[in-house]
Amino acid sequence: MVEALLERGAPLLELQGVEKSFGPVRALDGIDLTIQAGKVTALCGDNGAGKSVTIKIISGIVPADAGEIVWRGRPVRIHTPRDAAALGIATVYQDLALCDNLDIVQNMFLGRETVRAAVLSEAPMEIAARRTLADLHVTTVRSIRQPVASLSGGQRQSVAVARAVLWNSQLMILDEPTAALGVSQTAMVLELVRRLAEQGYAVLIVSHNLNDVFEVADRIAVLHLGQMVAQGDVGQFDRQSVVELMTTGALVRNGAPPPGGPVLDGSRED
Amino acid sequence: MSRTDLSLQAAGEERAARESPPEAARARQARGEARRVVERLRLGSYTWLVLVLVAVIVGFSIKSSAFLSQSNWLNTSSTATEVLMLAIGQTFVIVAGQIDLSDGAVLGLSGMAGGWVMSEIGGSATGTTADLVIVAGFASAIAVGVIVGVVNGLLTARYRIPSFVVTLGTLGICTGIADLVYNGQEISQIPSGVGTIGSTDLGGWIPIPVLVAAVFTVGGALALSRTRFGEHTYAIGDSREAAVRAGIRDTRHLVKIFMLSSILSAVAGILVMTRLAVAAPTSGANDELDAIAAVVIGGASLFGGKGTILGSLLGTALIAVLLTGLIIINVPPFWQLVAVGVVLIAAVYVDQFKERGKGA
């Protein structure tokens, strides 16, 4: 299913009242989240706030207990990673998704190789891979025939993202993309994330690093103990308010209600 | 290289594709394809192995004039055939990050199964009947391979028992059953046509079993290096997690690979039977170790994701030359095992040394 990218700013994926419990532990307590096409949404929260569960639900690794998932305005069910991939949702994990001994082209086409008369046709795959990398301005790799084991962390991340683009994904989920990277590598990945958004893709980025978040995000959503405590354009936040929301779930400093989302002041009286 | 090379190259290709007529584009694509095939052979990585092989052959030839003779070639190539057939299957298994210890035992059991079926339904038949008996015997040998392969594959891939344990188990089971079939005896009541196949040398130099092994070698090399099946084999051995995430059905693929290995062992069992003109329960005993050694000498990694059929062929050749050469120069046969062991360890050491050099 190949669909054109949505107009920038149009809601691509919406979670409505999504709940998830693991036994007695309530991991997500009815969260709403809107991810817009052509924008980078940063999902912030302390450990245990529900970030991982949220992206696992979106990418089909765990099913939600209750709530709606709306994709391009239509309610959808995402039960398996295949469902998510069929919609155009790609989750880019930093280390798990690539085969070290295979080269860049092989990794980008893994599982969807171009074949003619039962034989791999390398030339069309090379051309498509090269074009996709060039479109994303990934130009630091020496050869697209080098094994990914020889790439830097940022380059590996770029290959994983390029692979998602090649496979017609519309929403890229990046889980802690810069966690293990040095300064220049981090800059390279953030630049790539910006470029994805500029080209119309939606990006959901999970990060602990607020420097990264403010550098790259258009929108910020903050989770606290399984609740969405704030959600809005990046301009509505500053570093201090995000930290407060992440750690306490509310803005203590000036008492102003946090931007967007279910306002905590009324909803948590305990 | 500069940072812009990649995009320039891509732009250049697009421009070229727009401007030049389709024949030229096709010719260029064919040239690119040929270059890629050569690159993928990674001939450079076999330099050491080829040098050692040549040195060993030259050494034996100087020591004994009998080494470069027709009879020794026939002897060596027949020895190599047995190991090579197992090594081809073992290459797929090892590249996928697994191991198959049962292939020598499957060789023995499938030969015995084929021999037993032939002796039961018409060991002394002649003419067309004999041909049918031979077909039935060969088919039952292959059937044994299919069954053992499915068992190995399912236990490893679906029930997640390490393949070392599974195939160590089926090694014992197959060896035991091969003895049970005829009380540990050889079966010689088989149509004489079987022995004729094995003793026919095309042009005096190419025994039919060698020809069969050559066909399987070429087929295996193409399958591993040029098809989706081969690509997925490397991917699973490299990172099963990544392969699964890419939508590769890992369980099904691993079952196919173990089936391939066992079926090739069964074919080897048939080839040995044609050479000896009897079915012997001891055929193939310990051959799995030579096959694994050949694959590893050829550059495969027991951690998976690395290895080629060409490497395994060179590894097999080195082992076969050592085995027959040492006999020709009158070294006591016990030294054969020592020699193969030394070469195996040295090969892996040199390989790691090269890897480290590359990484730096």
PDB file of C-alpha atoms in Angstrom, chain A residues 3-4 32 37-38 62-63 73 77 79 101 114 128 134 139 145 166 188 194 197 199 208 227 239-241 259 262 267:
ATOM      1  CA  GLU A   3       0.079   6.360  -0.448  1.00  0.00           C
ATOM      2  CA  ALA A   4       1.254   9.879  -1.068  1.00  0.00           C
ATOM      3  CA  ASP A  32      -3.872  11.014  23.619  1.00  0.00           C
ATOM      4  CA  ALA A  37       3.064  14.754   8.858  1.00  0.00           C
ATOM      5  CA  GLY A  38       6.177  16.750   8.058  1.00  0.00           C
ATOM      6  CA  VAL A  62       2.425  -4.988  22.144  1.00  0.00           C
ATOM      7  CA  PRO A  63      -1.314  -4.456  21.589  1.00  0.00           C
ATOM      8  CA  GLY A  73      -8.270   9.801   9.641  1.00  0.00           C
ATOM      9  CA  ARG A  77      -5.806  -1.932  14.362  1.00  0.00           C
ATOM     10  CA  HIS A  79      -1.585  -5.991  16.343  1.00  0.00           C
ATOM     11  CA  ASN A 101      28.515  -8.523   7.734  1.00  0.00           C
ATOM     12  CA  THR A 114      14.923  -7.356  -6.283  1.00  0.00           C
ATOM     13  CA  ALA A 128      17.826   2.778  -5.770  1.00  0.00           C
ATOM     14  CA  ALA A 134      21.576  10.945  -1.906  1.00  0.00           C
ATOM     15  CA  THR A 139      27.115  11.411   1.597  1.00  0.00           C
ATOM     16  CA  ARG A 145      29.148  -1.958  -0.878  1.00  0.00           C
ATOM     17  CA  LEU A 166      13.073   3.152   0.656  1.00  0.00           C
ATOM     18  CA  MET A 188      24.640  14.198  11.652  1.00  0.00           C
ATOM     19  CA  ARG A 194      15.251  17.520  10.182  1.00  0.00           C
ATOM     20  CA  ALA A 197      10.512  16.221   8.288  1.00  0.00           C
ATOM     21  CA  GLN A 199      10.577  16.046   2.953  1.00  0.00           C
ATOM     22  CA  HIS A 208      16.364  11.769  27.152  1.00  0.00           C
ATOM     23  CA  GLN A 227      -0.295  10.070  31.541  1.00  0.00           C
ATOM     24  CA  ARG A 239      13.869  23.611  28.983  1.00  0.00           C
ATOM     25  CA  GLN A 240      12.837  24.279  32.546  1.00  0.00           C
ATOM     26  CA  SER A 241       9.146  23.558  31.941  1.00  0.00           C
ATOM     27  CA  PRO A 259       0.416  23.598  26.907  1.00  0.00           C
ATOM     28  CA  PRO A 262      -5.167  16.973  29.522  1.00  0.00           C
ATOM     29  CA  SER A 267      -7.127  15.548  37.005  1.00  0.00           C
TER      30      SER A 267
END
